[in-house]
Coordinates of C-alpha atoms and ligand atoms in Angstrom, one line a residue:
X1 CA 0.0 0.0 0.0
X2 CA 1.4 3.4 -0.9
X3 CA 2.3 5.8 2.0
X4 CA -0.2 8.6 1.3
X5 CA -3.0 6.0 1.0
X6 CA -2.0 4.5 4.3
X7 CA -2.0 7.9 5.9
X8 CA -5.5 8.6 4.7
X9 CA -6.7 5.3 6.1
X10 CA -5.1 6.0 9.5
X11 CA -6.7 9.4 9.5
X12 CA -10.1 8.0 8.5
X13 CA -9.8 5.3 11.2
X14 CA -9.0 8.0 13.8
X15 CA -12.0 10.1 12.8
X16 CA -14.4 7.1 12.7
X17 CA -13.4 5.6 15.9
X18 CA -13.1 8.9 17.7
X19 CA -10.8 7.0 20.1
X20 CA -7.3 6.8 18.7
X21 CA -4.5 9.0 19.9
X22 CA -2.6 10.1 16.8
X23 CA 1.0 11.1 17.0
X24 CA 1.4 14.5 18.5
X25 CA 5.2 14.4 18.0
X26 CA 7.0 17.7 18.0
X27 CA 7.5 17.5 14.3
X28 CA 3.9 16.5 13.6
X29 CA 3.3 15.2 10.1
X30 CA 2.2 16.3 6.7
X31 CA -1.5 15.7 7.3
X32 CA -1.4 17.8 10.4
X33 CA 0.5 20.5 8.5
X34 CA -2.2 20.7 5.9
X35 CA -5.0 20.9 8.5
X36 CA -3.1 23.6 10.4
X37 CA -2.5 25.6 7.2
X38 CA -6.2 25.4 6.4
X39 CA -7.1 26.8 9.9
X40 CA -4.5 29.5 9.6
X41 CA -5.7 30.7 6.2
X42 CA -9.2 30.9 7.5
X43 CA -8.0 32.8 10.6
X44 CA -5.8 35.2 8.6
X45 CA -9.0 36.3 6.7
X46 CA -11.2 36.6 9.7
X47 CA -8.7 38.0 12.3
X48 CA -6.2 39.8 10.1
X49 CA -3.1 41.1 11.9
X50 CA -4.0 39.1 15.1
X51 CA -2.7 36.1 13.2
X52 CA 1.0 35.8 12.3
X53 CA 2.8 33.0 10.4
X54 CA 6.3 34.6 10.2
X55 CA 8.0 37.9 11.0
X56 CA 9.3 39.5 14.2
X57 CA 6.1 39.2 16.4
X58 CA 5.8 35.5 15.3
X59 CA 9.5 34.7 16.1
X60 CA 9.5 36.6 19.4
X61 CA 6.4 34.7 20.5
X62 CA 7.4 31.3 19.2
X63 CA 10.8 31.4 20.9
X64 CA 9.7 32.9 24.2
X65 CA 8.6 29.7 25.9
X66 CA 10.3 29.3 29.3
X67 CA 11.5 25.7 28.7
X68 CA 14.0 25.7 25.8
X69 CA 12.4 22.5 24.5
X70 CA 9.2 24.5 23.9
X71 CA 11.0 27.5 22.4
X72 CA 12.1 25.4 19.5
X73 CA 8.7 24.6 18.0
X74 CA 7.5 26.6 14.9
X75 CA 3.7 26.7 15.0
X76 CA 2.0 27.0 11.6
X77 CA 0.6 30.3 12.8
X78 CA 0.2 32.1 16.1
X79 CA -3.1 33.8 17.1
X80 CA -2.9 36.8 19.5
X81 CA -6.5 37.3 20.6
X82 CA -7.6 40.5 22.3
X83 CA -11.1 39.3 23.3
X84 CA -12.9 36.1 24.2
X85 CA -14.7 36.4 20.8
X86 CA -11.3 36.2 19.0
X87 CA -10.6 33.0 21.0
X88 CA -14.0 31.6 19.9
X89 CA -13.2 32.4 16.3
X90 CA -9.8 30.7 16.5
X91 CA -11.1 27.6 18.3
X92 CA -13.9 27.1 15.8
X93 CA -11.5 27.3 12.8
X94 CA -9.2 24.9 14.6
X95 CA -12.1 22.5 15.2
X96 CA -13.5 22.8 11.7
X97 CA -10.1 22.1 10.1
X98 CA -9.3 19.3 12.5
X99 CA -6.0 21.1 13.3
X100 CA -3.6 20.5 16.1
X101 CA -3.3 23.4 18.5
X102 CA -1.9 24.7 21.8
X103 CA -2.5 27.5 24.2
X104 CA 0.1 29.6 26.0
X105 CA -0.7 32.0 28.9
X106 CA 2.3 32.5 31.2
X107 CA 4.7 30.4 29.0
X108 CA 6.1 28.8 32.1
X109 CA 5.2 25.2 31.5
X110 CA 8.2 22.8 31.9
X111 CA 6.2 20.1 30.1
X112 CA 7.5 19.6 26.6
X113 CA 4.8 20.3 24.0
X114 CA 2.1 21.5 26.5
X115 CA 2.3 25.1 25.6
X116 CA 3.2 25.1 22.0
X117 CA 2.7 23.0 18.8
X118 CA 4.4 22.0 15.6
X119 CA 2.1 21.7 12.5
X120 CA -0.7 23.4 14.5
X121 CA -2.2 26.7 15.6
X122 CA -0.8 28.4 18.8
X123 CA -3.0 30.8 20.7
X124 CA -1.0 33.2 22.9
X125 CA -2.5 35.5 25.5
X126 CA 0.1 38.3 25.5
X127 CA -2.6 40.8 24.5
X128 CA -5.0 39.8 27.3
X129 CA -3.3 40.8 30.6
X130 CA -5.9 42.9 32.4
X131 CA -6.6 42.7 36.2
X132 CA -9.4 44.4 38.0
X133 CA -11.1 44.5 41.3
X134 CA -14.9 44.7 41.9
X135 CA -15.4 46.1 45.4
X136 CA -19.1 45.3 45.5
X137 CA -18.7 41.7 44.6
X138 CA -15.3 41.5 46.3
X139 CA -13.9 39.7 43.4
X140 CA -10.9 39.9 41.2
X141 CA -11.1 39.4 37.4
X142 CA -8.1 38.3 35.5
X143 CA -7.5 37.9 31.8
X144 CA -5.5 34.8 31.0
X145 CA -2.2 36.4 29.9
X146 CA -1.3 38.1 33.2
X147 CA 1.6 36.8 35.3
X148 CA 1.3 36.6 39.1
X149 CA 3.6 39.4 40.2
X150 CA 1.9 41.6 37.6
X151 CA -1.5 40.7 39.0
X152 CA -0.5 41.2 42.7
X153 CA 1.2 44.5 41.8
X154 CA -1.8 45.8 39.9
X155 CA -4.2 44.9 42.7
X156 CA -2.1 45.9 45.7
X157 CA -3.5 49.5 45.8
X158 CA -6.9 48.0 46.6
X159 CA -5.5 45.9 49.4
X160 CA -6.4 42.7 47.8
X161 CA -4.6 39.8 46.0
X162 CA -5.6 36.7 44.1
X163 CA -4.5 33.3 45.3
X164 CA -1.9 32.8 42.6
X165 CA 1.5 31.3 42.0
X166 CA 4.6 31.8 44.2
X167 CA 6.9 32.6 41.3
X168 CA 6.3 36.0 39.8
X169 CA 6.7 35.1 36.1
X170 CA 4.3 32.2 36.2
X171 CA 0.9 32.7 34.6
X172 CA -2.7 31.6 34.9
X173 CA -2.2 28.1 33.7
X174 CA -1.3 27.5 37.3
X175 CA -5.0 27.9 38.2
X176 CA -6.1 25.1 36.0
X177 CA -3.6 22.7 37.5
X178 CA -5.0 23.4 41.0
X179 CA -2.3 25.9 42.0
X180 CA -0.1 26.2 45.1
X181 CA 0.1 29.6 46.6
X182 CA 1.6 31.4 49.7
X183 CA -2.1 31.9 50.5
X184 CA -3.1 28.2 50.1
X185 CA -3.0 27.1 53.8
X186 CA -5.9 29.5 54.5
X187 CA -7.6 29.6 51.1
X188 CA -7.1 26.2 49.5
X189 CA -5.6 25.4 46.1
X190 CA -5.6 28.5 43.9
X191 CA -8.4 27.0 41.9
X192 CA -10.6 26.7 45.0
X193 CA -11.0 30.5 44.8
X194 CA -12.8 30.4 41.4
X195 CA -16.2 32.3 41.3
X196 CA -16.9 32.2 37.6
X197 CA -15.0 31.2 34.5
X198 CA -15.6 32.1 30.8
X199 CA -14.7 28.9 28.9
X200 CA -14.3 28.5 25.2
X201 CA -15.1 24.8 24.5
X202 CA -13.4 22.9 21.7
X203 CA -16.2 23.7 19.2
X204 CA -15.7 27.5 19.8
X205 CA -18.9 27.8 21.9
X206 CA -18.4 29.9 25.0
X207 CA -20.0 29.2 28.4
X208 CA -19.8 30.8 31.8
X209 CA -19.3 28.2 34.5
X210 CA -20.0 28.7 38.1
X211 CA -20.4 26.4 41.2
X212 CA -24.2 26.5 40.9
X213 CA -25.2 26.9 37.3
X214 CA -25.7 24.3 34.6
X215 CA -22.0 24.1 34.0
X216 CA -21.1 23.3 37.6
X217 CA -19.5 20.0 36.6
X218 CA -17.3 21.8 34.1
X219 CA -16.4 24.4 36.8
X220 CA -15.3 21.6 39.1
X221 CA -13.3 19.8 36.4
X222 CA -11.4 23.1 35.7
X223 CA -10.1 23.0 39.3
X224 CA -7.3 20.6 38.4
X225 CA -8.2 19.5 34.9
X226 CA -5.4 21.5 33.2
X227 CA -5.9 22.4 29.5
X228 CA -8.2 19.5 28.7
X229 CA -11.6 21.1 29.3
X230 CA -11.5 24.3 27.3
X231 CA -9.8 27.6 27.1
X232 CA -10.6 29.9 30.0
X233 CA -10.6 33.5 28.8
X234 CA -11.8 35.2 32.0
X235 CA -11.2 34.2 35.6
X236 CA -13.4 35.7 38.3
X237 CA -11.8 34.9 41.7
X238 CA -12.4 35.5 45.4
X239 CA -10.3 38.5 46.6
X240 CA -8.1 37.9 49.6
X241 CA -7.7 41.0 51.8
X242 CA -3.9 40.9 52.1
X243 CA -3.4 44.7 52.6
X244 CA -1.5 47.3 50.7
X245 CA 2.3 47.4 50.4
X246 CA 2.5 49.6 53.5
X247 CA 0.8 47.0 55.6
X248 CA 3.7 44.8 56.9
X249 CA 1.3 42.1 58.2
X250 CA 3.5 39.2 57.4
X251 CA 6.8 38.1 59.0
X252 CA 9.4 35.9 57.3
X253 CA 11.7 35.6 54.3
X254 CA 14.4 33.1 53.4
X255 CA 17.1 31.0 55.1
X256 CA 19.9 29.5 53.1
X257 CA 22.0 26.5 54.4
X258 CA 24.8 24.6 52.7
X259 CA 24.7 21.4 54.8
X260 CA 22.5 19.7 57.4
X261 CA 20.2 18.0 54.9
X262 CA 19.1 15.4 57.4
X263 CA 18.1 18.0 60.0
X264 CA 16.2 19.9 57.3
X265 CA 14.4 16.9 56.0
X266 CA 13.3 15.9 59.5
X267 CA 12.2 19.5 60.2
X268 CA 10.2 19.4 57.0
X269 CA 8.6 16.1 57.7
X270 CA 7.7 17.2 61.2
X271 CA 6.2 20.4 59.8
X272 CA 4.1 18.3 57.4
X273 CA 2.9 16.0 60.2
X274 CA 2.2 18.6 62.8
X275 CA 1.6 22.1 61.5
X276 CA -2.0 23.0 60.6
X277 CA -2.0 26.7 61.1
X278 CA -3.6 28.5 58.1
X279 CA -1.3 31.6 58.8
X280 CA 1.9 29.6 58.3
X281 CA 3.5 28.7 54.9
X282 CA 6.8 27.2 53.9
X283 CA 8.7 26.0 50.8
X284 CA 11.7 23.8 51.3
X285 CA 14.1 23.4 48.3
X286 CA 17.2 21.3 48.4
X287 CA 19.3 22.3 45.4
X288 CA 22.5 20.9 44.0
X289 CA 24.4 23.3 41.8
X290 CA 26.9 21.8 39.4
X291 CA 30.0 23.9 39.7
X292 CA 33.3 22.9 38.1
X293 CA 32.0 19.3 37.8
X294 CA 31.0 18.9 41.5
X295 CA 27.7 19.2 43.2
X296 CA 27.5 22.2 45.5
X297 CA 24.5 22.0 48.0
X298 CA 22.4 25.1 48.4
X299 CA 19.4 24.4 50.7
X300 CA 16.7 27.0 50.8
X301 CA 13.7 27.6 53.0
X302 CA 11.1 30.3 52.4
X303 CA 8.9 30.8 55.4
X304 CA 6.2 33.2 56.2
X305 CA 3.7 33.8 58.9
X306 CA 0.7 36.1 58.7
X307 CA 1.5 37.8 62.0
X308 CA 4.2 39.9 63.8
X309 CA 6.9 37.1 64.1
X310 CA 7.7 33.5 63.3
X311 CA 6.2 31.4 66.1
X312 CA 8.9 29.1 67.5
X313 CA 6.6 26.1 67.9
X314 CA 6.0 26.2 64.2
X315 CA 9.3 27.3 62.7
X316 CA 11.8 26.7 65.5
X317 CA 13.5 23.7 63.9
X318 CA 14.4 25.7 60.8
X319 CA 15.5 28.7 62.8
X320 CA 17.9 26.6 64.9
X321 CA 19.8 24.7 62.1
X322 CA 23.1 26.5 61.3
X323 CA 22.6 28.7 58.2
X324 CA 24.8 30.5 55.8
X325 CA 22.4 33.5 55.5
X326 CA 19.1 34.4 56.9
X327 CA 16.9 37.3 55.7
X328 CA 13.9 37.6 57.9
X329 CA 11.7 40.6 58.7
X330 CA 8.3 42.2 58.5
X331 CA 6.8 42.0 55.0
X332 CA 3.7 43.1 53.1
X333 CA 2.0 40.6 50.9
X334 CA 3.5 42.3 47.9
X335 CA 6.9 41.6 49.4
X336 CA 6.0 37.9 50.0
X337 CA 4.7 37.6 46.4
X338 CA 7.9 39.0 45.0
X339 CA 10.3 37.1 47.3
X340 CA 11.1 34.3 44.8
X341 CA 11.6 36.7 41.9
X342 CA 10.2 36.1 38.4
X343 CA 11.8 32.7 37.8
X344 CA 12.1 33.7 34.2
X345 CA 15.6 32.5 33.3
X346 CA 15.4 31.2 29.7
X347 CA 17.5 29.4 27.1
X348 CA 18.0 26.0 28.7
X349 CA 15.9 22.8 29.2
X350 CA 13.8 22.7 32.3
X351 CA 12.2 19.5 33.6
X352 CA 9.7 18.8 36.4
X353 CA 8.6 15.6 38.1
X354 CA 6.1 15.1 41.0
X355 CA 5.6 12.9 44.0
X356 CA 3.6 13.4 47.2
X357 CA 4.5 12.2 50.6
X358 CA 3.0 12.0 54.1
X359 CA 5.2 13.6 56.8
X360 CA 7.3 10.6 57.6
X361 CA 11.1 11.1 58.4
X362 CA 12.2 7.9 56.7
X363 CA 10.2 8.7 53.5
X364 CA 11.8 12.1 53.3
X365 CA 15.3 10.8 53.9
X366 CA 14.8 8.0 51.3
X367 CA 13.6 10.5 48.8
X368 CA 16.7 12.6 49.4
X369 CA 19.1 9.6 49.1
X370 CA 17.6 8.5 45.8
X371 CA 17.6 12.1 44.5
X372 CA 21.2 12.5 45.5
X373 CA 22.2 9.4 43.7
X374 CA 20.3 10.6 40.6
X375 CA 21.9 14.0 40.8
X376 CA 25.4 12.5 40.9
X377 CA 24.7 9.9 38.1
X378 CA 23.8 12.7 35.6
X379 CA 25.7 15.7 36.9
X380 CA 27.4 16.1 33.6
X381 CA 24.0 17.0 32.0
X382 CA 22.7 19.3 34.8
X383 CA 23.2 22.9 35.8
X384 CA 21.0 22.4 38.9
X385 CA 18.9 19.7 40.4
X386 CA 16.2 20.4 43.0
X387 CA 14.1 18.4 45.4
X388 CA 11.4 20.6 46.8
X389 CA 8.7 20.1 49.4
X390 CA 5.5 22.2 49.7
X391 CA 3.4 21.2 52.7
X392 CA -0.3 20.9 51.9
X393 CA -1.9 21.2 55.4
X394 CA -5.3 19.9 56.2
X395 CA -6.5 23.5 56.5
X396 CA -5.9 23.9 52.8
X397 CA -7.9 20.8 51.9
X398 CA -10.7 21.8 54.2
X399 CA -10.8 25.4 52.8
X400 CA -11.2 23.9 49.3
X401 CA -14.1 21.7 50.4
X402 CA -15.8 24.6 52.1
X403 CA -15.7 26.3 48.8
X404 CA -17.4 23.5 46.9
X405 CA -14.4 21.1 46.4
X406 CA -12.2 20.4 43.5
X407 CA -11.6 17.5 41.2
X408 CA -8.2 16.8 42.9
X409 CA -10.2 15.8 45.9
X410 CA -7.2 15.1 48.2
X411 CA -7.9 13.1 51.3
X412 CA -8.1 14.8 54.7
X413 CA -4.8 15.2 56.6
X414 CA -1.7 17.0 55.6
X415 CA 0.9 15.9 53.1
X416 CA 3.7 17.4 51.0
X417 CA 3.8 18.0 47.3
X418 CA 7.2 16.9 46.2
X419 CA 8.8 18.5 43.2
X420 CA 11.8 17.0 41.4
X421 CA 13.3 19.7 39.1
X422 CA 16.3 19.8 36.9
X423 CA 17.8 22.6 34.7
X424 CA 20.2 21.3 32.1
X425 CA 23.5 22.9 31.1
X426 CA 23.7 25.0 28.0
X427 CA 24.4 23.0 24.9
X428 CA 21.7 20.4 25.7
X429 CA 18.5 21.2 23.9
X430 CA 16.5 18.0 24.7
X431 CA 16.4 15.5 27.5
X432 CA 18.9 12.7 26.7
X433 CA 17.4 9.2 26.7
X434 CA 19.6 7.9 29.5
X435 CA 18.6 10.9 31.8
X436 CA 14.9 10.2 31.0
X437 CA 15.5 6.6 32.1
X438 CA 17.1 7.8 35.3
X439 CA 14.1 10.1 35.9
X440 CA 11.8 7.2 35.4
X441 CA 13.8 5.1 37.9
X442 CA 13.7 7.9 40.3
X443 CA 9.8 8.1 40.0
X444 CA 9.7 4.4 40.9
X445 CA 12.0 5.0 43.9
X446 CA 9.9 7.9 45.2
X447 CA 6.3 6.9 44.6
X448 CA 3.5 9.0 46.1
X449 CA 2.2 7.7 49.4
X450 CA -1.0 5.7 48.9
X451 CA -4.0 7.8 48.1
X452 CA -2.2 11.2 47.6
X453 CA -2.7 13.3 44.5
X454 CA 0.2 14.5 42.4
X455 CA 0.5 18.2 41.6
X456 CA -0.2 18.7 37.9
X457 CA 1.9 21.9 37.5
X458 CA 5.0 20.2 38.7
X459 CA 4.8 16.8 36.9
X460 CA 6.6 15.1 34.1
X461 CA 4.5 15.1 31.0
X462 CA 4.1 11.3 31.1
X463 CA 3.1 11.0 34.7
X464 CA -0.4 9.8 35.2
X465 CA -1.5 12.7 37.5
X466 CA -5.3 12.5 36.8
X467 CA -5.3 8.8 38.0
X468 CA -4.2 10.1 41.4
X469 CA -7.1 12.4 41.8
X470 CA -10.0 11.5 44.2
X471 CA -12.3 12.7 41.4
X472 CA -10.7 10.8 38.5
X473 CA -13.9 8.9 37.5
X474 CA -15.9 12.0 37.6
X475 CA -13.3 13.8 35.6
X476 CA -13.5 11.2 32.8
X477 CA -17.3 11.5 32.7
X478 CA -17.2 15.3 32.5
X479 CA -14.6 15.1 29.8
X480 CA -16.8 12.8 27.8
X481 CA -19.7 15.2 28.2
X482 CA -17.9 18.4 27.1
X483 CA -15.7 16.9 24.4
X484 CA -17.6 13.9 23.0
X485 CA -15.4 13.6 19.9
X486 CA -12.2 13.7 22.1
X487 CA -11.0 16.6 20.0
X488 CA -8.8 18.0 22.7
X489 CA -7.0 14.7 23.5
X490 CA -6.5 14.0 19.8
X491 CA -5.2 17.5 18.9
X492 CA -3.4 19.1 21.8
X493 CA -0.8 17.8 24.3
X494 CA -1.5 17.9 28.0
X495 CA -2.1 15.6 30.9
X496 CA -2.7 11.9 30.1
X497 CA -5.4 9.7 31.4
X498 CA -8.7 10.9 29.9
Ligands
NAG501 C1 -0.8 12.7 11.3 O1 -1.6 13.7 11.8 C2 -3.0 13.4 11.6 C3 -3.8 14.7 11.9 O2 -3.7 15.0 13.3 C4 -3.3 12.3 12.5 O3 -4.7 12.0 12.4 C5 -2.5 11.0 12.0 O4 -2.8 9.9 12.8 C6 -1.0 11.4 12.0 N1 -0.3 10.3 11.3 C7 0.7 9.6 11.9 C8 1.3 8.5 11.0 O5 1.2 9.9 12.9
NAG502 C1 -9.4 46.2 32.7 O1 -9.1 46.7 34.0 C2 -9.6 47.9 34.3 C3 -9.2 48.3 35.8 O2 -8.0 47.8 36.1 C4 -11.2 47.8 34.2 O3 -11.7 49.1 34.5 C5 -11.5 47.4 32.9 O4 -12.9 47.1 32.8 C6 -10.9 46.1 32.5 N1 -11.1 45.7 31.1 C7 -11.4 44.4 30.7 C8 -11.6 44.2 29.3 O5 -11.4 43.5 31.5
NAG503 C1 29.2 26.4 54.4 O1 29.4 27.7 54.5 C2 30.3 28.1 55.5 C3 30.2 29.6 55.8 O2 30.1 30.3 54.6 C4 31.7 27.6 55.2 O3 32.6 27.9 56.2 C5 31.6 26.1 55.0 O4 32.8 25.6 54.5 C6 30.5 25.7 54.0 N1 30.3 24.3 54.0 C7 30.1 23.5 52.9 C8 29.8 22.1 53.1 O5 30.2 24.0 51.8
NAG504 C1 24.2 27.5 35.5 O1 24.2 27.9 36.8 C2 24.9 29.1 37.1 C3 24.9 29.3 38.5 O2 25.5 28.2 39.2 C4 24.4 30.2 36.2 O3 25.1 31.4 36.5 C5 24.4 29.8 34.8 O4 23.8 30.8 34.0 C6 23.7 28.5 34.5 N1 23.8 28.1 33.2 C7 22.8 27.6 32.5 C8 23.0 27.2 31.1 O5 21.7 27.4 33.0
NAG505 C1 21.6 5.4 41.1 O1 21.1 6.0 39.8 C2 21.4 5.2 38.7 C3 21.0 5.9 37.4 O2 19.7 6.1 37.4 C4 20.7 3.9 38.8 O3 21.0 3.0 37.7 C5 21.0 3.2 40.1 O4 20.2 2.0 40.3 C6 20.8 4.1 41.3 N1 21.3 3.5 42.5 C7 20.6 3.5 43.6 C8 21.2 2.8 44.8 O5 19.4 3.9 43.7

């Protein structure tokens, strides 16, 4: 059988069955290229200069992705919508042409292929970055292109903040993966603060989903479902009254250590087991920097308390471990939100992986030992490797439930989201096969504790995160309802398991 004829049959089979998962490889294929060109031609005529297939704006946007792997794709065209209506037009053209596509908001995804596309249409939200506060409704409205430090800075004069990401350059994609925030211990996952969402479905139809209207199921799925359920073009969120920049109502900062891993791991495990104060929040990052072919430890704890000091019964262990530097003091929420910087270093490969652990000393020490072995085994490839712990206290889980619950549906009781994060040295533009095998070995060595959900925003693209959600079965049903032809799964990359 000739090749073109075979391709046609494969395509037909895919359409008829509605089930197959065609190749979404970075290079795509000819058939995909033809479909994308058809969508782009249609969009050039309906949206004019909001669609670019080459030139400076195109190149700048295509190469801007945070992870170098994603900066190397060349979408067939890029759409720069200014309104939800533009997104509807784009999505309908993509759907009608059966084109591959991707959506990019903050650009900060580490997952290869999740925020860009080859032989497909890329929708980029760089022209939709508004933030506003409605005092009467006490809600914040964000357009999808804004980044977290921009949003917090824009809303600080009103004394309010959204529950958003901890790294300033991250964008609103964080919300769709659940989202961990400095405000999470009191407010829940970032997605738990949704009030209303404008969602463009795969067909181009737009709906507004809330906790109580006919799209309540979709609303719930968007609290953890990532990019699989539609394109959110407007987020209406509960406002948190964090104060203006003059209100130094927080205390904390950062402590840096260069040894004492065991003491730090035990302090972190104890924190996870015992601390359930919604005013307290920490992030513990054990980093190995590769300097002159050796691993140099740099262990970093960010710790904040919504109060005048750091209570010793909560933070005492961290305060008593010998540190290299310690920068602690009174802070506004704007200070807290800016404390990790923008995290926008570009031009190298970034990779995430996820686990989730209950607060058990031995589990934490085991994870560290496996990660240390892994770091050493591939140190020639890395610039930095990181093992990070974010406690998710029971107060966070209960706050989410009180607000209607999310599809992650974590069990009661605290645990830690564990992030395994590598940056690669310059000169490496894709993850070498042996390193990926090492990563997979590491995932087997540090499995999530039974029943705990993985954090979508810090996973490897192949990890089966949805399967770990308490609401997995419900998620599959909601997906089948809103995308009966499985268009999203067949035409864009993202979390597996639907
Ligand atoms: C090529 O892309 C088309 C369009 O998405 C897809 O249906 C088909 O399965 C792909 N063919 C191969 C051989 O991957
Ligand atoms: C943009 O934000 C401003 C206030 O920050 C608000 O007045 C305006 O309505 C917003 N526009 C859109 C399109 O959301
Ligand atoms: C840690 O830092 C201290 C003080 O800067 C230094 O004296 C010590 O040698 C360092 N230890 C390691 C293991 O790098
Ligand atoms: C590697 O890390 C060093 C800091 O240790 C940094 O200055 C440098 O830019 C990094 N290089 C790459 C390619 O990431
Ligand atoms: C250390 O890492 C290497 C590379 O992934 C792996 O082959 C080996 O089994 C690991 N050793 C231990 C003790 O985990």
